[in-house]
RNA sequence: GGGCUCGUGGUGCAGCCUGGUUAGCACACUGGACUGUCAAUCCAGAGGUCGCGGGUUCAAGUCCCGUCGAGCCCGCCA
């Protein structure tokens, strides 16, 4: 019953025809979106990626075409030939771009049939994500999802055009490379030619892009897949895409200006939005103090306050001891939230604990005074506390006493939880923000050693170089993150381009001379052969596109994403391989059984 | 590694708390009717290992334990 295209050529897409086309004979191709069979007349909405066109089959006009249309079912692939006609008065459909016209079909070819679908091809149908992923090729037929990929394409094109226009070269770097210490868990690939040895898939092209700068390429970029074997989230996939950029001979501010131009170009081209450059900047210390986050959403207020001084030697022992030990007391005033129930208050305490706080003090400001489990201890500082926060009757005040940065981070997360729950987050608009002056190192209590906050190749600020001897905790880095609406969309730094400083940083990170030589020898060598000053950034493309598309999850902007367990329900990857394949690679699989 | 939520015809859900008729509804699907619909309408029909395994009970979709899968979160993600 199905047939080929023959000599037919598609003349128009299904989203193209307008009233002005009335009278032309056209050939459309696409999928049978919906069929309305009136016994005599059959209406058939033909869909391609551009839209819908109503085709009318009239037995009086063409009995053959009408006969074939009777057999058409959902998602059959069709070619329709006929004359464009203005729709009769009263039958125009304002919901369709093509709603002023219809095609009076004279010929119909059924190019392929389709089984009954597991779910309808419609926007806003709620289908279990597992089923969507099993039939992803059907899921992707939904117009809203197609739009996400058109948007993703437009973002990539804007990035490429902008960077090419500024002298950048797109260069590919290896996927099969070597495992490096620090950072995320590596995906490993066994080597057949060197049994027992493994490649690692890159967590990012970090080292290679620096080597391209040593090579004198000056301006490099790549839209490139990166791999990290960590647990998944709605904004984290094991393979994801970065816009990776590196430049030579640019200081931090010149580089940031260049990046701002690119981001502005993207927003202009995909959304027609003009953003003002330079973007606002906040130091890491300020962001932490004011918002309790290194990626604050500045579209709403709810800033934190520091009330440490009020609790020094205070009656409230829990806080007094924290202050004594060098900790801080941070406060968050939530205007008009004083009406929360006991359960809501308890939930806040539970959340605060899960975020790492030892506890959370909540205070309702009522006409009768303070309502709180610890109200009587707070009474002595009540006037000072209310004044410091500008709090009044009806407000809720949250207090966390702890070491920095814990106290601020806990309140920062409660701040964003509460803003969301109370509907304070604007749904439109873009708040772009640079966070700068990150610390070079953070202390890992678990490993009892310093860790690089950004990565081990990040340069310290010139004025902080001396701090590397003895006071590394105070050294700040030439690192920067770009934050969009409270999400980190990019991060980078000016790199160390002098071997001696790189060696010193490795030392502080507990990477000994021999280990550094063994794992990064090629980089250390390169730094001795005339490395230019360099710096760069990497954007999380998936996150950026998800935000621009208004999607919660990056899975909505990745064509074939993985589930939270890292599997693909369609291909059923990962899957076991044959013993022969393993033998060839010199690999045996351990039986880890129940209790590994 | 841990916490929470979910799993019932193809899809989305109800039934579970308080065990006991033939597991119900909507959409999709199949057949029929219908010449202006656009979520077409009307009539009829088919379709279920209630994720899987075990237990309690006279009796389990329902209660208990385990397990698998999905989602969200904590840890993790330089």
XYZ file of C-alpha atoms (C1' of nucleotides) in Angstrom:
674
model
C 0.000 0.000 0.000
C 2.941 2.349 0.564
C 4.894 3.767 -2.329
C 7.994 5.807 -3.053
C 8.415 9.439 -3.895
C 8.622 8.750 -7.606
C 9.356 12.013 -9.346
C 7.574 14.109 -6.690
C 9.455 17.029 -5.243
C 8.478 18.888 -2.117
C 7.571 22.454 -3.090
C 6.723 23.940 0.312
C 6.985 23.121 3.992
C 3.926 22.674 6.184
C 4.460 25.984 7.928
C 4.938 28.098 4.836
C 1.651 28.658 3.042
C -0.348 31.863 3.450
C -3.422 33.430 1.897
C -1.268 34.954 -0.842
C -0.420 31.437 -2.044
C -4.055 30.671 -2.911
C -4.314 29.191 -6.364
C -0.859 27.603 -6.487
C -0.441 23.878 -6.804
C 1.856 22.560 -4.093
C 3.407 19.309 -2.936
C 3.787 18.892 0.812
C 5.471 16.076 2.704
C 5.258 15.188 6.334
C 3.478 13.188 9.001
C -0.262 12.686 9.483
C -0.720 14.710 12.649
C -4.468 14.346 13.019
C -7.288 13.107 10.835
C -10.883 14.217 11.061
C -13.062 11.908 8.965
C -16.553 13.198 8.233
C -17.499 10.267 6.057
C -17.490 12.483 3.026
C -14.859 15.136 3.656
C -11.652 14.123 5.380
C -9.492 16.768 7.025
C -5.904 15.826 7.507
C -3.369 17.965 9.352
C 0.001 17.374 7.785
C 2.965 18.128 10.058
C 6.631 18.704 9.396
C 9.173 20.466 11.572
C 7.926 23.865 10.465
C 4.258 23.493 11.317
C 0.852 22.166 10.282
C -1.182 22.487 7.114
C -4.774 21.314 6.801
C -5.351 19.139 3.741
C -8.915 18.523 2.582
C -9.906 15.311 0.786
C -13.181 15.626 -1.080
C -14.557 12.485 -2.793
C -16.208 14.707 -5.388
C -12.869 16.294 -6.280
C -10.669 13.215 -6.223
C -12.163 9.862 -5.315
C -8.762 8.166 -5.466
C -7.063 10.553 -3.036
C -10.080 10.418 -0.729
C -10.007 6.623 -0.778
C -6.369 6.556 0.228
C -6.907 9.148 2.947
C -9.437 6.807 4.565
C -6.606 4.383 5.312
C -4.324 7.007 6.834
C -3.626 6.717 10.565
C -1.637 8.808 13.004
C 2.009 9.430 12.027
C 1.753 7.889 8.565
C 4.296 9.568 6.300
C 2.562 11.288 3.414
C 3.069 13.303 0.272
C 0.094 15.474 -0.652
C -0.357 17.330 -3.901
C -3.114 19.848 -4.388
C -4.191 23.437 -4.801
C -3.867 26.017 -2.062
C -7.217 27.626 -1.321
C -8.392 30.295 1.028
C -10.563 28.679 3.675
C -14.324 29.365 3.477
C -15.506 32.183 5.723
C -16.017 31.047 9.284
C -13.592 28.145 9.065
C -10.327 30.021 9.503
C -8.140 28.716 12.312
C -6.339 31.542 14.148
C -4.336 28.998 16.165
C -2.352 27.964 13.090
C 0.145 30.098 11.198
C -1.298 28.507 8.068
C -4.857 28.847 9.375
C -6.070 31.086 6.556
C -5.550 28.434 3.912
C -5.977 24.747 3.227
C -4.763 22.413 0.510
C -7.425 20.765 -1.641
C -5.738 17.431 -2.179
C -5.856 15.984 -5.658
C -3.256 13.261 -5.100
C -1.999 11.406 -2.033
C 0.988 9.123 -1.667
C 1.393 7.066 1.473
C 5.181 6.957 1.834
C 5.128 4.889 5.002
C 2.779 3.561 7.640
C 3.148 3.744 11.404
C 2.139 1.563 14.301
C -0.115 2.926 17.014
C 2.018 5.301 19.093
C 3.062 4.804 22.710
C 2.151 8.440 23.364
C 0.667 11.312 21.331
C 2.933 13.713 19.455
C 1.755 16.848 21.229
C 3.220 19.538 23.383
C 2.287 19.516 27.031
C 1.388 15.848 27.239
C 2.569 14.364 30.476
C 4.315 11.109 29.742
C 6.709 9.262 32.006
C 10.227 10.293 31.110
C 11.294 6.670 30.877
C 8.779 6.084 28.095
C 9.796 9.310 26.374
C 13.426 8.221 26.388
C 12.585 4.715 25.198
C 10.974 6.263 22.121
C 13.095 9.388 22.022
C 12.795 9.653 18.224
C 9.034 10.095 18.725
C 9.484 12.397 21.685
C 11.697 14.602 19.527
C 8.868 14.968 17.000
C 7.054 17.148 19.522
C 7.292 20.732 18.288
C 8.374 22.149 21.654
C 11.312 19.789 21.801
C 12.286 20.528 18.218
C 12.264 24.216 19.138
C 14.790 23.528 21.912
C 17.205 22.077 19.384
C 16.666 24.896 16.924
C 17.503 27.239 19.809
C 20.586 25.204 20.685
C 21.697 25.411 17.083
C 21.160 29.169 17.045
C 23.244 29.583 20.211
C 26.105 27.556 18.720
C 25.931 29.497 15.492
C 26.015 32.847 17.324
C 29.001 31.668 19.350
C 30.879 30.468 16.279
C 30.099 33.591 14.269
C 31.123 35.888 17.081
C 34.357 34.104 17.899
C 35.339 33.635 14.260
C 34.749 37.351 13.848
C 37.255 37.974 16.612
C 40.075 35.884 15.248
C 39.353 32.594 17.019
C 40.284 29.231 15.587
C 38.133 26.148 16.236
C 40.500 23.288 17.068
C 39.716 19.713 18.094
C 41.499 18.033 20.980
C 41.737 14.329 21.896
C 38.945 12.330 23.510
C 41.355 9.516 24.284
C 43.767 11.074 26.728
C 45.308 10.318 30.090
C 43.800 10.269 33.541
C 44.856 13.207 35.694
C 44.594 13.637 39.454
C 42.122 16.067 41.048
C 38.679 16.782 39.791
C 35.902 14.406 38.960
C 36.050 10.640 38.511
C 37.322 9.717 35.038
C 35.644 7.515 32.466
C 38.310 5.016 31.469
C 38.853 3.336 28.113
C 41.048 0.228 27.994
C 43.925 0.091 25.527
C 44.135 -3.035 23.394
C 47.634 -2.173 22.222
C 48.881 -1.553 25.762
C 47.088 -4.126 27.893
C 46.612 -2.949 31.454
C 46.793 0.707 30.469
C 43.857 3.026 30.068
C 42.896 6.206 28.356
C 40.619 8.620 30.173
C 37.895 10.613 28.456
C 38.533 14.319 29.061
C 36.702 16.090 31.878
C 37.492 19.167 29.816
C 40.182 20.023 27.255
C 41.908 22.157 29.907
C 45.499 21.072 29.389
C 45.273 20.861 25.626
C 43.941 24.369 25.245
C 46.796 25.687 27.347
C 49.230 23.786 25.142
C 47.608 25.385 22.093
C 48.465 28.736 23.639
C 52.076 27.619 24.085
C 51.824 26.613 20.429
C 51.065 30.231 19.611
C 47.465 29.773 18.372
C 46.498 32.807 20.503
C 42.742 32.416 20.196
C 41.171 28.969 20.419
C 37.646 27.759 20.936
C 35.775 24.514 20.654
C 32.230 23.346 21.247
C 33.206 20.074 22.775
C 31.914 17.067 24.681
C 33.248 16.535 28.196
C 32.916 13.480 30.411
C 32.637 13.165 34.182
C 31.747 9.967 35.992
C 29.765 11.488 38.843
C 26.165 11.144 39.997
C 23.559 12.768 37.783
C 21.172 15.622 38.472
C 18.630 17.449 36.387
C 21.458 19.789 35.381
C 24.224 17.174 35.200
C 24.817 14.445 32.617
C 27.865 12.172 32.380
C 28.594 13.603 28.958
C 27.891 17.269 28.442
C 29.000 20.060 26.151
C 31.238 23.006 26.841
C 31.943 26.121 24.863
C 35.664 26.086 25.592
C 37.717 29.222 25.011
C 41.355 30.191 25.589
C 43.328 33.302 24.655
C 46.873 34.619 24.931
C 48.129 38.109 25.823
C 44.888 39.293 27.433
C 44.584 40.452 31.018
C 41.547 39.440 33.021
C 39.443 42.513 32.319
C 40.143 42.527 28.589
C 39.249 38.864 28.418
C 36.022 39.302 30.382
C 35.010 42.129 28.052
C 35.529 39.849 25.069
C 33.355 37.160 26.646
C 30.670 39.702 27.507
C 30.522 40.588 23.826
C 29.931 36.962 22.947
C 27.207 36.453 25.546
C 25.495 39.661 24.467
C 25.613 38.471 20.852
C 24.008 35.149 21.802
C 21.157 36.846 23.683
C 20.660 39.373 20.913
C 20.468 36.753 18.194
C 18.397 34.069 19.895
C 16.065 36.225 21.965
C 16.474 39.745 20.601
C 17.445 40.851 24.100
C 20.006 43.597 24.666
C 22.075 43.163 27.812
C 24.226 45.966 29.120
C 27.961 45.327 29.290
C 30.062 45.321 31.347
C 28.154 42.867 33.507
C 28.045 43.588 37.236
C 30.853 42.057 39.286
C 30.837 40.746 42.795
C 33.776 39.323 44.642
C 33.409 35.818 45.983
C 33.650 37.203 49.528
C 30.908 39.741 48.911
C 28.642 37.212 47.186
C 29.020 34.865 50.108
C 28.385 37.573 52.692
C 25.382 39.109 50.969
C 23.747 36.097 49.300
C 25.333 33.030 50.893
C 26.201 31.678 47.474
C 28.915 31.862 44.843
C 26.185 31.917 42.204
C 23.520 34.210 43.605
C 20.292 34.989 41.845
C 20.228 38.783 42.093
C 16.787 39.148 40.553
C 15.300 39.355 44.031
C 16.506 40.808 47.325
C 16.506 38.776 50.532
C 20.090 39.692 51.358
C 21.800 38.187 54.377
C 22.982 40.238 57.325
C 25.811 39.630 59.746
C 24.710 39.839 63.373
C 27.766 38.219 64.934
C 28.487 41.226 67.124
C 25.089 40.963 68.855
C 25.811 37.493 70.122
C 29.332 37.942 71.473
C 29.020 36.839 75.115
C 25.247 36.806 74.785
C 22.746 34.926 76.919
C 22.085 32.583 74.028
C 24.868 30.092 74.721
C 24.689 28.222 71.397
C 25.556 31.352 69.429
C 27.888 32.824 72.060
C 30.062 29.734 71.857
C 30.106 29.835 68.060
C 31.275 33.456 68.168
C 33.836 32.627 70.841
C 35.279 29.968 68.533
C 35.663 32.472 65.691
C 32.412 31.659 63.914
C 29.707 34.016 62.719
C 25.972 34.482 63.088
C 24.213 35.201 59.796
C 20.616 36.337 59.535
C 17.986 36.278 56.815
C 14.853 38.369 57.056
C 11.910 37.123 55.020
C 9.362 39.943 54.803
C 5.790 38.895 55.485
C 6.643 35.247 56.092
C 5.894 35.383 59.822
C 2.715 33.396 59.335
C 4.418 30.091 58.651
C 3.116 27.022 60.424
C 4.966 24.944 62.976
C 5.472 22.259 60.323
C 6.891 24.721 57.806
C 9.270 25.970 60.478
C 10.343 22.427 61.310
C 10.888 21.730 57.617
C 13.198 24.735 57.418
C 15.201 23.371 60.326
C 15.409 19.953 58.661
C 16.526 21.557 55.400
C 19.161 23.637 57.198
C 20.557 20.486 58.839
C 20.675 18.676 55.494
C 22.634 21.651 54.144
C 25.235 21.131 56.856
C 24.124 23.456 59.658
C 24.065 22.236 63.236
C 20.754 24.004 63.656
C 18.534 26.852 62.614
C 16.859 29.467 64.773
C 13.585 30.809 63.469
C 11.901 33.871 64.839
C 8.484 35.276 64.036
C 8.065 38.962 64.719
C 4.583 39.370 66.213
C 2.780 42.322 67.779
C 3.354 40.641 71.160
C 7.100 40.305 70.624
C 9.294 37.508 69.300
C 7.825 34.046 68.767
C 10.563 31.437 68.668
C 11.640 28.268 70.498
C 14.492 30.354 71.907
C 12.576 33.629 72.309
C 13.608 34.198 75.914
C 17.321 33.990 75.052
C 16.854 36.424 72.208
C 14.947 38.945 74.275
C 18.089 40.892 75.395
C 19.171 41.498 71.785
C 15.679 41.983 70.357
C 15.814 45.736 69.613
C 19.309 45.538 68.139
C 18.425 42.469 66.058
C 15.250 43.984 64.636
C 17.049 47.189 63.827
C 19.990 45.466 62.180
C 17.601 43.575 59.898
C 15.002 46.279 59.472
C 12.512 43.645 60.597
C 8.966 44.428 61.629
C 5.749 42.733 62.635
C 4.813 39.888 60.278
C 8.373 39.110 59.242
C 10.255 35.868 59.647
C 13.905 35.919 60.690
C 16.231 32.959 60.250
C 19.520 32.759 62.122
C 22.431 30.379 61.640
C 25.521 30.430 63.819
C 28.468 28.477 62.472
C 31.918 28.772 61.005
C 32.319 30.532 57.657
C 31.463 29.736 54.981
C 28.970 27.181 56.335
C 26.708 29.705 58.081
C 26.357 31.814 54.940
C 25.978 28.867 52.560
C 23.168 27.323 54.614
C 21.209 30.564 54.717
C 21.968 31.123 51.053
C 20.271 27.884 50.151
C 17.302 28.646 52.381
C 17.170 32.056 50.690
C 16.761 30.507 47.256
C 14.339 27.815 48.549
C 12.146 30.477 50.136
C 12.318 32.805 47.150
C 11.073 30.009 44.937
C 8.354 28.867 47.307
C 7.124 32.404 47.872
C 7.112 33.228 44.163
C 9.716 35.980 44.403
C 11.707 34.744 41.398
C 10.828 36.654 38.229
C 9.976 34.396 35.308
C 11.394 36.723 32.673
C 14.638 38.611 32.250
C 18.289 37.775 32.469
C 20.513 38.664 35.405
C 24.141 38.242 34.386
C 26.847 38.579 36.987
C 30.562 37.918 37.271
C 31.883 36.438 40.485
C 35.596 37.255 40.820
C 38.434 36.956 43.328
C 37.821 33.369 44.359
C 40.204 31.921 46.926
C 43.032 29.893 45.396
C 42.520 27.005 47.785
C 39.975 25.477 50.075
C 40.780 23.129 52.916
C 39.456 19.607 52.533
C 38.708 18.293 56.003
C 38.098 14.809 54.587
C 41.499 14.597 52.897
C 43.340 16.858 55.356
C 44.876 18.906 52.572
C 44.429 21.977 50.405
C 42.441 21.628 47.213
C 42.336 23.932 44.241
C 39.058 25.826 44.279
C 39.019 26.241 40.512
C 41.775 24.014 39.156
C 45.516 23.618 39.743
C 46.498 25.795 36.763
C 44.744 28.924 38.010
C 47.027 31.912 38.617
C 46.998 33.764 41.930
C 46.479 37.510 41.857
C 49.860 39.196 41.427
C 49.598 40.905 44.807
C 48.825 37.573 46.486
C 51.888 35.712 45.184
C 53.784 36.208 48.445
C 50.883 34.598 50.366
C 51.611 31.242 48.763
C 54.450 31.020 51.293
C 52.739 30.393 54.607
C 49.248 31.864 54.179
C 47.733 30.075 51.167
C 44.217 30.319 52.641
C 44.264 34.072 52.064
C 45.525 33.970 48.488
C 42.929 34.977 45.902
C 42.891 33.744 42.321
C 42.457 35.330 38.919
C 39.388 33.154 38.544
C 35.884 34.130 37.497
C 32.471 32.554 37.128
C 29.644 33.875 35.006
C 26.270 33.521 36.709
C 22.943 33.729 34.884
C 19.769 33.840 36.975
C 21.403 32.054 39.871
C 23.040 29.332 37.836
C 26.723 29.068 37.031
C 26.925 28.999 33.243
C 30.647 29.519 32.828
C 33.883 29.575 34.736
C 37.511 30.189 33.989
C 40.707 31.834 35.004
C 43.945 33.420 33.965
C 46.441 30.536 33.990
C 49.838 30.153 35.500
C 52.306 30.513 32.644
C 55.496 30.303 34.644
C 56.889 26.953 35.610
C 58.143 28.007 39.040
C 54.709 29.194 40.195
C 53.016 26.113 38.785
C 55.495 23.952 40.670
C 54.748 25.878 43.888
C 50.979 25.417 43.490
C 51.364 21.689 42.888
C 53.432 21.558 46.065
C 50.717 23.263 48.094
C 48.168 20.831 46.708
C 50.281 17.940 47.931
C 51.277 16.928 44.431
C 54.988 16.154 44.856
C 57.685 16.958 42.336
C 57.863 13.374 41.123
C 54.099 12.998 40.845
C 53.781 16.315 39.031
C 56.526 15.249 36.662
C 54.850 11.896 36.056
C 51.343 13.267 35.485
C 51.841 16.760 34.085
C 55.406 16.561 32.825
C 54.299 17.636 29.363
C 52.679 20.772 30.766
C 55.670 21.669 32.956
C 57.945 21.170 29.968
C 55.733 23.349 27.823
C 55.803 26.129 30.407
C 59.585 26.194 30.030
C 59.470 26.708 26.267
C 58.082 30.221 26.153
C 54.489 30.014 27.362
C 52.575 33.278 26.849
C 50.275 34.778 29.479
C 46.957 33.061 28.879
C 43.475 32.689 30.187
C 40.135 31.289 29.219
C 36.693 30.141 30.156
C 34.364 27.212 29.638
C 30.599 27.550 29.354
C 28.154 24.784 30.130
C 26.280 24.851 26.831
C 23.511 22.512 28.001
C 22.753 24.656 31.038
C 22.881 27.861 29.037
C 20.480 26.531 26.411
C 18.173 25.088 29.080
C 17.891 28.497 30.746
C 17.275 30.237 27.415
C 14.653 27.614 26.525
C 12.969 27.955 29.898
C 13.581 24.286 30.679
C 14.228 22.948 34.166
C 16.321 20.005 33.061
C 19.200 19.865 30.598
C 17.749 16.566 29.392
C 15.253 18.675 27.460
C 18.042 20.194 25.373
C 20.092 17.015 24.841
C 18.893 14.833 21.985
C 19.609 11.486 23.601
C 20.197 11.997 27.316
C 20.760 9.439 30.044
C 18.674 8.579 33.099
C 19.808 9.250 36.641
C 21.536 5.870 36.718
C 23.466 6.802 33.591
C 21.609 4.457 31.279
C 19.924 5.067 27.945
C 16.519 3.322 27.888
C 16.495 3.357 24.074
C 19.853 1.716 23.286
C 20.005 0.060 26.700
C 23.562 1.295 27.165
C 25.574 0.485 29.148
C 25.495 -3.227 28.372
C 27.708 -6.255 28.981
C 30.192 -7.197 26.275
C 31.342 -10.610 25.099
C 34.130 -12.486 26.897
C 36.052 -12.360 23.622
C 35.981 -8.560 23.621
C 37.205 -8.478 27.197
C 39.991 -10.976 26.551
C 41.239 -8.914 23.631
C 41.509 -5.927 25.968
C 43.173 -7.919 28.712
C 40.287 -7.201 31.058
C 38.502 -9.425 33.548
C 35.272 -8.479 35.301
C 35.174 -9.041 39.055
C 32.070 -10.582 40.554
C 31.338 -7.894 43.120
C 28.159 -9.648 44.221
C 25.855 -8.093 46.774
C 28.273 -6.409 49.166
C 31.097 -4.711 47.419
C 26.673 5.766 49.977
C 22.003 8.157 52.086
C 16.840 10.532 52.195
C 12.039 11.415 49.912
C 8.250 10.432 46.021
C 6.364 7.229 42.308
C 5.361 2.189 39.660
C -2.339 -0.339 38.085
C -4.586 -2.015 29.848
C -0.656 1.709 24.758
C -0.706 6.783 27.677
C -2.342 9.699 32.012
C -4.765 8.727 36.467
C -8.584 6.635 40.511
C -8.867 2.402 43.750
C -4.324 1.257 48.677
C -5.167 4.880 54.575
C -9.961 1.284 56.517
C -7.897 -6.280 52.779
C -13.652 -9.021 50.633
C -18.814 -7.537 44.063
C -16.998 -8.261 37.460
C -10.124 -3.500 39.085
C -13.005 2.115 37.421
C -12.364 6.821 34.443
C -10.281 9.788 30.403
C -7.356 9.729 26.080
C -5.290 6.528 22.401
C -6.585 1.947 19.509
C -10.295 -1.301 16.262
C -15.140 -1.441 13.616
C -19.499 1.381 12.113
C -22.213 6.263 11.036
C -21.484 11.162 9.318
C -19.551 16.766 3.460
C -16.658 22.139 7.044
C -13.870 19.966 10.984
C -9.515 21.713 13.427
C -8.777 18.059 20.975
C -14.470 16.854 15.183
C -18.917 14.315 16.850
C -22.116 9.897 17.753
C -22.596 4.345 18.405
C -20.204 -0.285 19.392
C -15.805 -3.103 20.737
C -11.119 -5.000 22.086
C -7.300 -4.417 25.489
C -4.834 -5.643 32.617
C 1.308 -11.165 35.036
C -1.958 -4.168 39.417
C 7.007 -3.630 38.267
C 9.196 -8.388 40.285
C 9.962 -11.961 44.534
C 8.640 -13.467 49.319
C 5.541 -13.083 53.773
C 0.914 -12.220 56.849
C -4.287 -13.761 56.079
C -9.838 -17.922 54.843
C -8.815 -13.906 51.248
C -3.675 -9.053 48.962
C -3.818 -4.076 43.583
C -4.677 -2.846 48.989
C -0.849 -4.709 54.909
C 4.672 -6.185 55.875
C 9.790 -7.329 54.051
C 13.093 -7.512 50.061
C 14.300 -6.276 45.110
C 14.266 -3.740 40.284
C 13.181 0.678 37.613
C 12.034 6.188 37.220
C 12.262 11.231 39.319
C 13.940 14.987 42.986
C 17.504 15.993 46.706
C 22.084 15.335 50.167
C 27.010 13.533 49.587
C 29.928 13.736 45.058
C 30.730 17.062 40.580
C 39.075 20.748 40.464
